[in-house]
Amino acid sequence: MKSHQLKIYNTLSREKEEFQAINPPFVGMYVCGPTVYGDAHLGHARPAVTFDTVNRYLSYLDYRVRYVRNITDVGHLQGDADEGEDKIAKKAKLEQLEPMEVAQQYTDSYHRDMAALNTWKPSIEPRATGHIPEQIALVEAILAEGLAYEVNGSVYFDVLKYNESYKYGKLSGRILDELMSGSRDLDGQGEKRNPVDFALWKNAAPEHLMKWDSPWGIGFPGWHLECTAMSSKYLGTQFDIHGGGMDLMFPHHECEIAQGNACNHQDPARYWMHNNMITINGQKMGKSLGNFITLQELFTGDHKLLEQAYSPMTIRYFMLTAHYRSTLDFSNEALQAAQKGYKKLINGLRIARSLEFSPESGADLDEKQIQQIESSIAAAFRAMDDDFNTAQAIGHLFNLLKKINSIFTGQLKYSSLGEEIFNKLKDTFITFVVDILGLLEEKSEVQEPMLSLLLKLYSEAKTARDYDKVDEIRAGLKSMGFVVKDMKEKIDWAYEE
Ligand SMILES: [Zn+2]
């Protein structure tokens, strides 16, 4: 394994902690996946890109990551509490579909959008409906511990009883007394001993669409229980990293911790990581606010708030330019700046790939240049080791990019770096952009041959002094987002930044 001292901000301790895998080189990571009842939006993209980058960086460090991200296809009720309709069943009724048709449709579209963002697939992607027996077994185990009770075919977790031996609220910092006094007595809560108790299993009314037999009658599992069942099944009763959006910290993750402790007498995960939220022009994103943007709308530009389409890699790059624990504000201005930055990096990637060490005669090693390159490389990795600070790492990559561009234009000599440092510069830049940050060059199959052909015609027109033709080709390429790089000894192209 590479010797890096990785630090991770642990929401549980509210500190950056040195990362120690439970069983190196293996790392178990569970991330709460989508509830599949609608198109993926920015709120789905951020955790997907964040934990994909965590996965990529851990893999770069030679950890062997088992990344489990679930699909919630039952039990997630409106308002994220124990009342209201199941989100998927509600959509199924509206569209006159089977709930599983809804789940399948939006699982497929989620996969399509996450692939566009170049996120690696999880190692295991379990579905809640495929783990009903495991969930029933967990309810039985919690009942056997005396930390749950059954009422009218529903089973609730007894938070007060649990809190006698453990600490409910330790992840989110919520105080139990305040939670109790702040709880409203909502519909269905009459069954609970205390309004802070949460459902492990809910009795299903006859009209309920998704339901299963259980020792307590026909019903369906609670949302929080699903993640405990699937994470413990595939990663064990204690694993390394549990991730998700900050909005899931309470009650969802708090309840997962309670369930894990109730069954196994230990916290389910060592490190709890939470990505921050996304705002749109400074406002919280919400359907009722009219600023809810799906990824497909971003990719096509088909939304009243968008001035243009933004490519998947522009979105990915944009997310990486902020640290995952900072809020990220979407605006056309910020996205256009991200598009420029992304294109700069990709132009650098193309150049870096094309460069081969070819020493000039008579040039000496330039210690200052070497030292600048070495320190930018070290700083980029230090940033990643410091709680995956992609924002800072990208800043250092731009310093490396300057050196790459200078080599390309001949201002910086290969000989002044020497072969070892040149290769280190080239390899680090490529590895960082492609493997760690997961940024790809977005292009069609025919792009390279078409551009070569056009540049050949450009060059012939230039030789023939047909400057109208030269200008026409230049303008045509520009309209397609490419610039002609007409240099002394060569003609090349680049993405317009
Ligand atoms: Zn979850």
CSV table of C-alpha atoms and ligand atoms in Angstrom, one decimal:
chain,number,residue,atom,x,y,z
A,1,MET,CA,0.0,0.0,0.0
A,2,LYS,CA,1.2,3.5,-0.7
A,3,SER,CA,2.4,5.3,2.4
A,4,HIS,CA,0.1,8.2,2.8
A,5,GLN,CA,-1.4,9.4,6.0
A,6,LEU,CA,-5.0,9.9,5.0
A,7,LYS,CA,-7.2,11.9,7.3
A,8,ILE,CA,-11.0,11.8,7.2
A,9,TYR,CA,-13.4,14.2,8.9
A,10,ASN,CA,-15.6,11.9,11.1
A,11,THR,CA,-19.0,13.4,11.7
A,12,LEU,CA,-19.2,11.2,14.8
A,13,SER,CA,-16.2,12.8,16.5
A,14,ARG,CA,-16.4,16.2,14.7
A,15,GLU,CA,-12.7,15.9,14.0
A,16,LYS,CA,-10.3,14.9,11.3
A,17,GLU,CA,-9.0,11.5,12.2
A,18,GLU,CA,-6.2,9.4,10.8
A,19,PHE,CA,-7.8,6.8,8.7
A,20,GLN,CA,-7.1,3.2,10.0
A,21,ALA,CA,-8.8,0.5,8.1
A,22,ILE,CA,-10.2,-2.3,10.2
A,23,ASN,CA,-8.8,-5.0,8.1
A,24,PRO,CA,-6.3,-3.5,5.6
A,25,PRO,CA,-5.9,-3.6,2.6
A,26,PHE,CA,-9.7,-4.1,2.6
A,27,VAL,CA,-12.1,-1.1,3.1
A,28,GLY,CA,-15.8,-1.5,3.5
A,29,MET,CA,-17.8,1.6,2.5
A,30,TYR,CA,-21.6,1.9,2.6
A,31,VAL,CA,-23.3,4.9,1.0
A,32,CYS,CA,-27.1,5.5,1.1
A,33,GLY,CA,-28.4,5.3,-2.5
A,34,PRO,CA,-31.4,6.9,-4.1
A,35,THR,CA,-35.0,6.3,-3.5
A,36,VAL,CA,-36.0,5.5,-7.0
A,37,TYR,CA,-39.2,7.4,-7.7
A,38,GLY,CA,-38.0,10.3,-9.9
A,39,ASP,CA,-35.2,11.5,-12.2
A,40,ALA,CA,-31.8,12.0,-10.6
A,41,HIS,CA,-31.0,15.6,-9.8
A,42,LEU,CA,-28.1,17.6,-8.4
A,43,GLY,CA,-28.8,16.3,-4.9
A,44,HIS,CA,-28.1,12.8,-6.2
A,45,ALA,CA,-25.0,13.8,-8.1
A,46,ARG,CA,-23.1,15.2,-5.2
A,47,PRO,CA,-22.9,12.2,-3.0
A,48,ALA,CA,-22.4,10.0,-6.0
A,49,VAL,CA,-19.4,12.1,-7.2
A,50,THR,CA,-18.1,12.6,-3.6
A,51,PHE,CA,-18.0,8.9,-2.7
A,52,ASP,CA,-16.8,7.9,-6.1
A,53,THR,CA,-13.8,10.2,-5.5
A,54,VAL,CA,-13.3,8.6,-2.1
A,55,ASN,CA,-13.5,5.2,-3.7
A,56,ARG,CA,-11.1,6.2,-6.5
A,57,TYR,CA,-8.6,7.7,-4.1
A,58,LEU,CA,-8.6,4.8,-1.7
A,59,SER,CA,-8.1,2.5,-4.7
A,60,TYR,CA,-5.3,4.7,-5.8
A,61,LEU,CA,-3.7,4.2,-2.4
A,62,ASP,CA,-4.0,0.4,-3.1
A,63,TYR,CA,-6.9,-0.3,-0.7
A,64,ARG,CA,-9.3,-2.9,-1.9
A,65,VAL,CA,-12.7,-1.2,-1.5
A,66,ARG,CA,-16.0,-3.0,-1.3
A,67,TYR,CA,-18.4,-0.2,-2.1
A,68,VAL,CA,-22.0,-0.9,-1.3
A,69,ARG,CA,-24.7,1.5,-2.4
A,70,ASN,CA,-28.3,0.5,-2.0
A,71,ILE,CA,-31.4,1.2,-4.0
A,72,THR,CA,-34.3,2.1,-1.8
A,73,ASP,CA,-37.4,0.7,-3.5
A,74,VAL,CA,-39.7,0.5,-0.5
A,75,GLY,CA,-40.4,2.0,2.9
A,76,HIS,CA,-39.2,5.6,2.2
A,77,LEU,CA,-42.3,7.5,3.2
A,78,GLN,CA,-43.3,11.1,2.3
A,79,GLY,CA,-41.6,13.6,4.6
A,80,ASP,CA,-38.9,11.0,5.6
A,81,ALA,CA,-40.9,10.2,8.8
A,82,ASP,CA,-43.1,7.3,9.8
A,83,GLU,CA,-46.2,8.7,8.2
A,84,GLY,CA,-47.6,9.3,4.8
A,85,GLU,CA,-47.5,7.4,1.6
A,86,ASP,CA,-44.6,5.4,0.3
A,87,LYS,CA,-42.8,7.6,-2.3
A,88,ILE,CA,-42.6,4.8,-4.9
A,89,ALA,CA,-46.2,3.6,-4.4
A,90,LYS,CA,-47.5,7.1,-4.7
A,91,LYS,CA,-45.7,7.6,-8.0
A,92,ALA,CA,-46.9,4.2,-9.2
A,93,LYS,CA,-50.5,5.2,-8.5
A,94,LEU,CA,-50.1,8.4,-10.3
A,95,GLU,CA,-48.6,6.8,-13.4
A,96,GLN,CA,-50.7,3.6,-13.2
A,97,LEU,CA,-47.7,1.4,-13.0
A,98,GLU,CA,-46.6,-1.4,-10.7
A,99,PRO,CA,-44.3,0.0,-8.0
A,100,MET,CA,-41.6,-2.3,-9.3
A,101,GLU,CA,-42.0,-0.7,-12.8
A,102,VAL,CA,-41.4,2.7,-11.2
A,103,ALA,CA,-38.4,1.5,-9.3
A,104,GLN,CA,-36.9,-0.2,-12.4
A,105,GLN,CA,-37.5,2.8,-14.6
A,106,TYR,CA,-35.8,5.2,-12.2
A,107,THR,CA,-33.0,2.8,-11.2
A,108,ASP,CA,-32.2,2.6,-14.9
A,109,SER,CA,-32.2,6.3,-15.4
A,110,TYR,CA,-30.1,6.8,-12.2
A,111,HIS,CA,-27.5,4.3,-13.6
A,112,ARG,CA,-27.5,6.2,-17.0
A,113,ASP,CA,-26.8,9.5,-15.3
A,114,MET,CA,-24.2,8.2,-12.9
A,115,ALA,CA,-22.4,6.5,-15.8
A,116,ALA,CA,-22.4,9.9,-17.6
A,117,LEU,CA,-20.8,11.4,-14.5
A,118,ASN,CA,-18.1,8.7,-14.9
A,119,THR,CA,-18.7,7.3,-11.4
A,120,TRP,CA,-17.6,3.7,-10.8
A,121,LYS,CA,-20.3,1.2,-10.2
A,122,PRO,CA,-20.6,0.1,-6.6
A,123,SER,CA,-19.3,-3.4,-5.9
A,124,ILE,CA,-22.7,-4.4,-4.7
A,125,GLU,CA,-26.0,-2.5,-5.2
A,126,PRO,CA,-28.6,-4.2,-3.0
A,127,ARG,CA,-32.3,-3.4,-3.2
A,128,ALA,CA,-34.4,-3.1,-0.1
A,129,THR,CA,-37.1,-5.3,-1.4
A,130,GLY,CA,-34.6,-8.1,-2.0
A,131,HIS,CA,-33.7,-8.1,1.8
A,132,ILE,CA,-37.0,-8.5,3.5
A,133,PRO,CA,-36.0,-11.6,5.5
A,134,GLU,CA,-32.9,-9.9,6.7
A,135,GLN,CA,-34.9,-7.0,7.9
A,136,ILE,CA,-37.4,-9.2,9.7
A,137,ALA,CA,-34.5,-11.0,11.4
A,138,LEU,CA,-33.2,-7.6,12.6
A,139,VAL,CA,-36.5,-6.6,14.0
A,140,GLU,CA,-36.6,-9.9,15.9
A,141,ALA,CA,-33.1,-9.3,17.3
A,142,ILE,CA,-34.0,-5.8,18.5
A,143,LEU,CA,-37.2,-7.1,20.1
A,144,ALA,CA,-35.2,-9.8,21.8
A,145,GLU,CA,-32.9,-7.1,23.2
A,146,GLY,CA,-36.0,-5.5,24.7
A,147,LEU,CA,-35.3,-2.3,22.7
A,148,ALA,CA,-38.5,-2.4,20.5
A,149,TYR,CA,-42.2,-3.1,21.0
A,150,GLU,CA,-45.0,-4.2,18.9
A,151,VAL,CA,-48.4,-2.4,18.6
A,152,ASN,CA,-51.2,-3.4,16.2
A,153,GLY,CA,-48.8,-5.2,13.8
A,154,SER,CA,-46.2,-2.4,13.8
A,155,VAL,CA,-42.9,-2.6,15.6
A,156,TYR,CA,-41.3,0.6,17.0
A,157,PHE,CA,-37.8,1.2,18.3
A,158,ASP,CA,-37.8,2.3,21.9
A,159,VAL,CA,-35.5,5.3,21.9
A,160,LEU,CA,-35.8,6.1,25.6
A,161,LYS,CA,-35.0,2.5,26.6
A,162,TYR,CA,-32.1,2.5,24.2
A,163,ASN,CA,-30.8,5.8,25.6
A,164,GLU,CA,-30.5,4.2,29.0
A,165,SER,CA,-27.5,2.2,27.8
A,166,TYR,CA,-26.4,4.1,24.7
A,167,LYS,CA,-26.5,7.7,23.4
A,168,TYR,CA,-29.2,8.5,20.9
A,169,GLY,CA,-28.3,11.7,19.1
A,170,LYS,CA,-24.5,11.3,19.2
A,171,LEU,CA,-24.1,11.6,15.5
A,172,SER,CA,-26.3,14.6,14.8
A,173,GLY,CA,-25.7,16.3,18.1
A,174,ARG,CA,-29.5,16.3,18.7
A,175,ILE,CA,-30.5,16.4,22.3
A,176,LEU,CA,-33.2,13.8,23.2
A,177,ASP,CA,-35.1,16.1,25.6
A,178,GLU,CA,-35.4,18.7,22.9
A,179,LEU,CA,-36.4,16.2,20.3
A,180,MET,CA,-39.2,15.0,22.7
A,181,SER,CA,-40.5,18.4,23.4
A,182,GLY,CA,-40.3,19.5,19.8
A,183,SER,CA,-42.1,16.5,18.4
A,184,ARG,CA,-45.6,17.0,17.1
A,185,ASP,CA,-48.2,14.3,17.7
A,186,LEU,CA,-48.7,13.3,14.1
A,187,ASP,CA,-51.0,10.9,12.6
A,188,GLY,CA,-50.2,7.3,13.6
A,189,GLN,CA,-48.0,8.3,16.5
A,190,GLY,CA,-50.7,7.4,18.9
A,191,GLU,CA,-49.2,3.9,18.8
A,192,LYS,CA,-45.8,5.0,19.9
A,193,ARG,CA,-44.8,5.1,23.5
A,194,ASN,CA,-42.9,8.2,22.7
A,195,PRO,CA,-43.0,10.5,19.6
A,196,VAL,CA,-39.2,10.1,19.1
A,197,ASP,CA,-39.6,6.3,18.6
A,198,PHE,CA,-39.3,5.2,15.0
A,199,ALA,CA,-40.8,2.4,13.0
A,200,LEU,CA,-38.8,-0.8,12.3
A,201,TRP,CA,-41.8,-2.5,10.7
A,202,LYS,CA,-45.1,-1.0,9.7
A,203,ASN,CA,-48.5,-2.7,9.5
A,204,ALA,CA,-49.9,-2.4,6.0
A,205,ALA,CA,-53.4,-1.2,5.3
A,206,PRO,CA,-55.3,-3.4,2.8
A,207,GLU,CA,-54.8,-0.8,0.0
A,208,HIS,CA,-51.1,-0.7,0.5
A,209,LEU,CA,-49.3,-1.8,-2.6
A,210,MET,CA,-46.0,-3.2,-1.3
A,211,LYS,CA,-46.3,-5.6,1.6
A,212,TRP,CA,-44.9,-8.8,3.0
A,213,ASP,CA,-45.8,-11.4,5.6
A,214,SER,CA,-44.0,-11.1,8.9
A,215,PRO,CA,-44.4,-12.5,12.5
A,216,TRP,CA,-46.4,-9.3,13.2
A,217,GLY,CA,-48.8,-9.6,10.2
A,218,ILE,CA,-48.7,-8.1,6.7
A,219,GLY,CA,-46.5,-5.1,6.6
A,220,PHE,CA,-43.4,-3.4,5.2
A,221,PRO,CA,-40.0,-2.4,6.6
A,222,GLY,CA,-39.0,1.0,8.0
A,223,TRP,CA,-36.6,3.0,5.8
A,224,HIS,CA,-33.8,3.2,8.4
A,225,LEU,CA,-33.8,-0.6,8.9
A,226,GLU,CA,-33.1,-1.3,5.2
A,227,CYS,CA,-29.6,0.3,5.4
A,228,THR,CA,-28.8,-1.6,8.6
A,229,ALA,CA,-29.8,-4.9,7.0
A,230,MET,CA,-27.9,-4.3,3.7
A,231,SER,CA,-24.8,-2.8,5.2
A,232,SER,CA,-24.3,-5.5,7.9
A,233,LYS,CA,-25.1,-8.3,5.4
A,234,TYR,CA,-22.4,-7.3,2.9
A,235,LEU,CA,-19.9,-5.4,5.1
A,236,GLY,CA,-20.3,-7.0,8.5
A,237,THR,CA,-21.6,-5.6,11.8
A,238,GLN,CA,-18.8,-2.9,11.8
A,239,PHE,CA,-17.3,-1.5,8.7
A,240,ASP,CA,-15.0,1.3,7.8
A,241,ILE,CA,-16.9,4.2,6.2
A,242,HIS,CA,-20.5,5.1,6.1
A,243,GLY,CA,-21.4,8.0,3.7
A,244,GLY,CA,-24.3,10.0,2.6
A,245,GLY,CA,-25.7,13.5,2.3
A,246,MET,CA,-25.9,15.8,5.3
A,247,ASP,CA,-29.7,15.7,5.1
A,248,LEU,CA,-29.5,12.0,6.0
A,249,MET,CA,-27.6,12.5,9.3
A,250,PHE,CA,-30.9,12.9,11.2
A,251,PRO,CA,-32.9,10.9,11.6
A,252,HIS,CA,-31.7,8.3,9.1
A,253,HIS,CA,-28.1,7.7,10.1
A,254,GLU,CA,-28.9,8.3,13.8
A,255,CYS,CA,-31.4,5.5,13.6
A,256,GLU,CA,-28.9,3.3,11.8
A,257,ILE,CA,-26.5,3.8,14.6
A,258,ALA,CA,-29.2,3.0,17.2
A,259,GLN,CA,-30.2,-0.2,15.3
A,260,GLY,CA,-26.6,-1.3,14.9
A,261,ASN,CA,-25.9,-0.9,18.6
A,262,ALA,CA,-29.1,-2.5,19.6
A,263,CYS,CA,-28.3,-5.7,17.5
A,264,ASN,CA,-24.6,-5.8,17.7
A,265,HIS,CA,-23.5,-3.6,20.7
A,266,GLN,CA,-21.2,-1.6,18.5
A,267,ASP,CA,-21.4,1.3,16.1
A,268,PRO,CA,-22.0,0.0,12.5
A,269,ALA,CA,-19.3,2.2,11.0
A,270,ARG,CA,-16.0,3.8,12.2
A,271,TYR,CA,-16.0,6.9,10.0
A,272,TRP,CA,-19.2,8.8,9.1
A,273,MET,CA,-18.8,11.1,6.2
A,274,HIS,CA,-21.4,13.6,5.0
A,275,ASN,CA,-21.3,15.7,1.9
A,276,ASN,CA,-22.9,19.1,2.1
A,277,MET,CA,-25.9,20.4,0.2
A,278,ILE,CA,-26.3,22.1,-3.1
A,279,THR,CA,-27.9,25.5,-3.5
A,280,ILE,CA,-29.2,27.1,-6.7
A,281,ASN,CA,-28.4,30.8,-7.1
A,282,GLY,CA,-28.0,30.9,-3.3
A,283,GLN,CA,-31.4,29.2,-2.6
A,284,LYS,CA,-32.1,25.8,-1.3
A,285,MET,CA,-33.2,23.4,-4.0
A,286,GLY,CA,-36.8,22.3,-3.9
A,287,LYS,CA,-39.7,21.3,-6.1
A,288,SER,CA,-41.9,23.9,-4.7
A,289,LEU,CA,-39.3,26.7,-5.3
A,290,GLY,CA,-39.2,26.0,-9.1
A,291,ASN,CA,-35.4,25.6,-9.0
A,292,PHE,CA,-35.3,21.9,-9.0
A,293,ILE,CA,-33.0,20.8,-11.8
A,294,THR,CA,-32.5,17.2,-12.9
A,295,LEU,CA,-29.3,16.0,-14.4
A,296,GLN,CA,-30.9,15.4,-17.8
A,297,GLU,CA,-32.1,19.0,-17.8
A,298,LEU,CA,-28.5,20.1,-17.1
A,299,PHE,CA,-27.0,17.9,-19.8
A,300,THR,CA,-29.5,19.3,-22.4
A,301,GLY,CA,-29.9,22.8,-21.1
A,302,ASP,CA,-33.7,22.4,-21.1
A,303,HIS,CA,-34.7,24.3,-17.9
A,304,LYS,CA,-35.8,27.9,-17.5
A,305,LEU,CA,-32.9,28.7,-15.1
A,306,LEU,CA,-30.2,27.4,-17.5
A,307,GLU,CA,-28.6,29.6,-20.2
A,308,GLN,CA,-27.0,26.6,-21.9
A,309,ALA,CA,-26.4,22.9,-21.6
A,310,TYR,CA,-23.6,21.7,-19.3
A,311,SER,CA,-21.8,18.5,-20.0
A,312,PRO,CA,-21.6,15.7,-17.4
A,313,MET,CA,-17.8,16.3,-17.1
A,314,THR,CA,-18.4,20.0,-16.5
A,315,ILE,CA,-20.8,19.1,-13.7
A,316,ARG,CA,-18.4,16.6,-12.2
A,317,TYR,CA,-15.5,19.1,-12.4
A,318,PHE,CA,-17.7,21.8,-10.9
A,319,MET,CA,-18.5,19.5,-7.9
A,320,LEU,CA,-14.8,18.7,-7.4
A,321,THR,CA,-13.8,22.4,-7.3
A,322,ALA,CA,-15.5,22.6,-3.9
A,323,HIS,CA,-14.6,20.5,-0.8
A,324,TYR,CA,-17.3,18.0,-0.3
A,325,ARG,CA,-18.1,19.4,3.2
A,326,SER,CA,-18.8,22.9,1.8
A,327,THR,CA,-22.0,24.0,0.3
A,328,LEU,CA,-21.9,24.3,-3.4
A,329,ASP,CA,-23.9,27.0,-5.2
A,330,PHE,CA,-25.1,26.4,-8.8
A,331,SER,CA,-25.4,29.4,-11.1
A,332,ASN,CA,-24.8,29.8,-14.8
A,333,GLU,CA,-21.8,32.0,-14.0
A,334,ALA,CA,-20.2,29.3,-11.8
A,335,LEU,CA,-20.9,26.5,-14.3
A,336,GLN,CA,-19.5,28.5,-17.2
A,337,ALA,CA,-16.3,29.1,-15.2
A,338,ALA,CA,-16.2,25.4,-14.4
A,339,GLN,CA,-16.6,24.6,-18.1
A,340,LYS,CA,-13.5,26.7,-18.8
A,341,GLY,CA,-11.5,25.1,-16.1
A,342,TYR,CA,-12.5,21.6,-17.2
A,343,LYS,CA,-11.5,22.4,-20.8
A,344,LYS,CA,-8.1,23.8,-19.6
A,345,LEU,CA,-7.4,20.6,-17.7
A,346,ILE,CA,-8.4,18.4,-20.6
A,347,ASN,CA,-6.3,20.4,-23.1
A,348,GLY,CA,-3.5,19.8,-20.6
A,349,LEU,CA,-4.3,16.1,-20.5
A,350,ARG,CA,-4.1,15.8,-24.3
A,351,ILE,CA,-0.8,17.7,-24.3
A,352,ALA,CA,0.6,15.6,-21.5
A,353,ARG,CA,-0.3,12.4,-23.3
A,354,SER,CA,1.5,13.6,-26.4
A,355,LEU,CA,4.7,14.6,-24.8
A,356,GLU,CA,7.7,12.2,-24.8
A,357,PHE,CA,11.0,12.9,-23.2
A,358,SER,CA,13.3,14.3,-25.9
A,359,PRO,CA,16.3,16.0,-24.3
A,360,GLU,CA,17.8,19.1,-26.0
A,361,SER,CA,21.5,19.4,-26.1
A,362,GLY,CA,23.3,21.9,-24.0
A,363,ALA,CA,20.6,22.5,-21.4
A,364,ASP,CA,21.4,22.0,-17.7
A,365,LEU,CA,19.1,20.8,-15.0
A,366,ASP,CA,17.1,23.7,-13.6
A,367,GLU,CA,16.8,23.1,-9.8
A,368,LYS,CA,14.2,25.8,-9.3
A,369,GLN,CA,11.8,24.3,-11.9
A,370,ILE,CA,12.4,20.8,-10.5
A,371,GLN,CA,11.7,22.0,-7.0
A,372,GLN,CA,8.4,23.8,-8.1
A,373,ILE,CA,7.2,20.6,-9.8
A,374,GLU,CA,8.1,18.4,-6.8
A,375,SER,CA,6.4,20.7,-4.4
A,376,SER,CA,3.2,21.0,-6.5
A,377,ILE,CA,3.0,17.2,-6.8
A,378,ALA,CA,3.5,16.8,-3.0
A,379,ALA,CA,0.9,19.5,-2.3
A,380,ALA,CA,-1.7,17.9,-4.6
A,381,PHE,CA,-1.4,14.6,-2.7
A,382,ARG,CA,-1.3,16.4,0.7
A,383,ALA,CA,-4.7,18.0,-0.2
A,384,MET,CA,-6.2,14.6,-1.1
A,385,ASP,CA,-4.8,13.2,2.2
A,386,ASP,CA,-6.4,16.0,4.0
A,387,ASP,CA,-10.0,14.8,4.0
A,388,PHE,CA,-10.2,14.5,0.2
A,389,ASN,CA,-9.7,18.2,-0.5
A,390,THR,CA,-10.2,18.1,-4.3
A,391,ALA,CA,-10.6,21.8,-4.5
A,392,GLN,CA,-7.0,22.4,-3.3
A,393,ALA,CA,-5.7,19.5,-5.3
A,394,ILE,CA,-7.1,21.0,-8.5
A,395,GLY,CA,-5.3,24.3,-7.7
A,396,HIS,CA,-2.0,22.4,-7.5
A,397,LEU,CA,-2.8,20.6,-10.7
A,398,PHE,CA,-3.1,23.9,-12.5
A,399,ASN,CA,0.5,24.7,-11.4
A,400,LEU,CA,1.6,21.4,-13.0
A,401,LEU,CA,-0.4,22.2,-16.1
A,402,LYS,CA,1.6,25.5,-16.5
A,403,LYS,CA,4.7,23.4,-16.6
A,404,ILE,CA,3.2,21.0,-19.1
A,405,ASN,CA,2.2,23.8,-21.4
A,406,SER,CA,5.6,25.4,-21.1
A,407,ILE,CA,7.2,22.2,-22.2
A,408,PHE,CA,4.8,22.0,-25.1
A,409,THR,CA,5.6,25.5,-26.3
A,410,GLY,CA,9.3,24.9,-25.9
A,411,GLN,CA,9.8,27.5,-23.2
A,412,LEU,CA,10.7,24.8,-20.6
A,413,LYS,CA,13.3,22.3,-21.8
A,414,TYR,CA,13.1,18.6,-21.2
A,415,SER,CA,16.8,18.7,-20.3
A,416,SER,CA,16.2,21.2,-17.6
A,417,LEU,CA,13.9,18.7,-15.8
A,418,GLY,CA,15.7,15.4,-16.6
A,419,GLU,CA,13.8,12.3,-17.6
A,420,GLU,CA,12.8,11.2,-14.1
A,421,ILE,CA,11.1,14.5,-13.2
A,422,PHE,CA,9.6,14.9,-16.6
A,423,ASN,CA,8.0,11.4,-16.3
A,424,LYS,CA,6.8,12.1,-12.8
A,425,LEU,CA,5.2,15.3,-13.9
A,426,LYS,CA,3.5,13.7,-16.9
A,427,ASP,CA,2.4,10.6,-15.0
A,428,THR,CA,1.1,12.4,-11.9
A,429,PHE,CA,-0.9,14.8,-14.0
A,430,ILE,CA,-2.5,12.1,-16.0
A,431,THR,CA,-3.2,9.9,-13.0
A,432,PHE,CA,-4.7,12.7,-11.0
A,433,VAL,CA,-7.0,13.9,-13.8
A,434,VAL,CA,-8.1,10.5,-15.1
A,435,ASP,CA,-7.9,8.1,-12.2
A,436,ILE,CA,-8.4,10.1,-9.1
A,437,LEU,CA,-10.7,12.9,-10.2
A,438,GLY,CA,-12.4,10.8,-12.8
A,439,LEU,CA,-12.4,13.4,-15.5
A,440,LEU,CA,-12.6,12.2,-19.1
A,441,GLU,CA,-12.2,13.9,-22.4
A,442,GLU,CA,-15.8,14.1,-23.8
A,443,LYS,CA,-15.6,13.4,-27.5
A,444,SER,CA,-17.3,11.4,-30.2
A,445,GLU,CA,-15.6,8.5,-32.0
A,446,VAL,CA,-15.2,10.6,-35.1
A,447,GLN,CA,-13.8,13.7,-33.5
A,448,GLU,CA,-10.1,12.9,-33.9
A,449,PRO,CA,-10.2,11.8,-37.5
A,450,MET,CA,-12.4,14.7,-38.5
A,451,LEU,CA,-10.1,17.2,-36.8
A,452,SER,CA,-7.0,15.7,-38.4
A,453,LEU,CA,-8.7,16.0,-41.8
A,454,LEU,CA,-9.7,19.6,-41.2
A,455,LEU,CA,-6.2,20.5,-40.0
A,456,LYS,CA,-4.8,18.8,-43.1
A,457,LEU,CA,-7.0,21.0,-45.3
A,458,TYR,CA,-6.1,24.0,-43.2
A,459,SER,CA,-2.4,23.3,-43.7
A,460,GLU,CA,-2.8,22.8,-47.5
A,461,ALA,CA,-4.9,26.0,-47.8
A,462,LYS,CA,-2.1,27.8,-45.9
A,463,THR,CA,0.6,26.5,-48.1
A,464,ALA,CA,-1.5,27.6,-51.2
A,465,ARG,CA,-1.9,31.0,-49.6
A,466,ASP,CA,-5.7,30.6,-49.8
A,467,TYR,CA,-6.3,32.7,-46.7
A,468,ASP,CA,-10.1,32.9,-47.2
A,469,LYS,CA,-10.1,29.1,-46.9
A,470,VAL,CA,-7.8,29.2,-43.9
A,471,ASP,CA,-10.2,31.7,-42.2
A,472,GLU,CA,-13.2,29.7,-43.1
A,473,ILE,CA,-11.8,26.5,-41.5
A,474,ARG,CA,-10.7,28.4,-38.4
A,475,ALA,CA,-14.1,30.0,-38.0
A,476,GLY,CA,-15.9,26.7,-38.6
A,477,LEU,CA,-13.9,24.9,-36.0
A,478,LYS,CA,-14.4,27.7,-33.5
A,479,SER,CA,-18.2,27.5,-34.0
A,480,MET,CA,-17.8,23.8,-32.9
A,481,GLY,CA,-15.8,24.7,-29.8
A,482,PHE,CA,-12.3,24.1,-31.1
A,483,VAL,CA,-9.4,26.5,-31.7
A,484,VAL,CA,-6.6,26.0,-34.2
A,485,LYS,CA,-3.2,26.2,-32.6
A,486,ASP,CA,-0.9,27.4,-35.5
A,487,MET,CA,2.6,27.1,-34.1
A,488,LYS,CA,6.0,27.5,-35.8
A,489,GLU,CA,6.6,23.8,-36.4
A,490,LYS,CA,3.2,22.3,-36.0
A,491,ILE,CA,-0.5,22.8,-36.3
A,492,ASP,CA,-2.7,21.4,-33.6
A,493,TRP,CA,-6.1,22.0,-32.1
A,494,ALA,CA,-7.4,22.5,-28.6
A,495,TYR,CA,-10.8,22.8,-26.9
A,496,GLU,CA,-11.8,26.4,-26.7
A,497,GLU,CA,-11.6,27.4,-23.0
B,1,ZN,ZN,-29.4,4.7,4.2
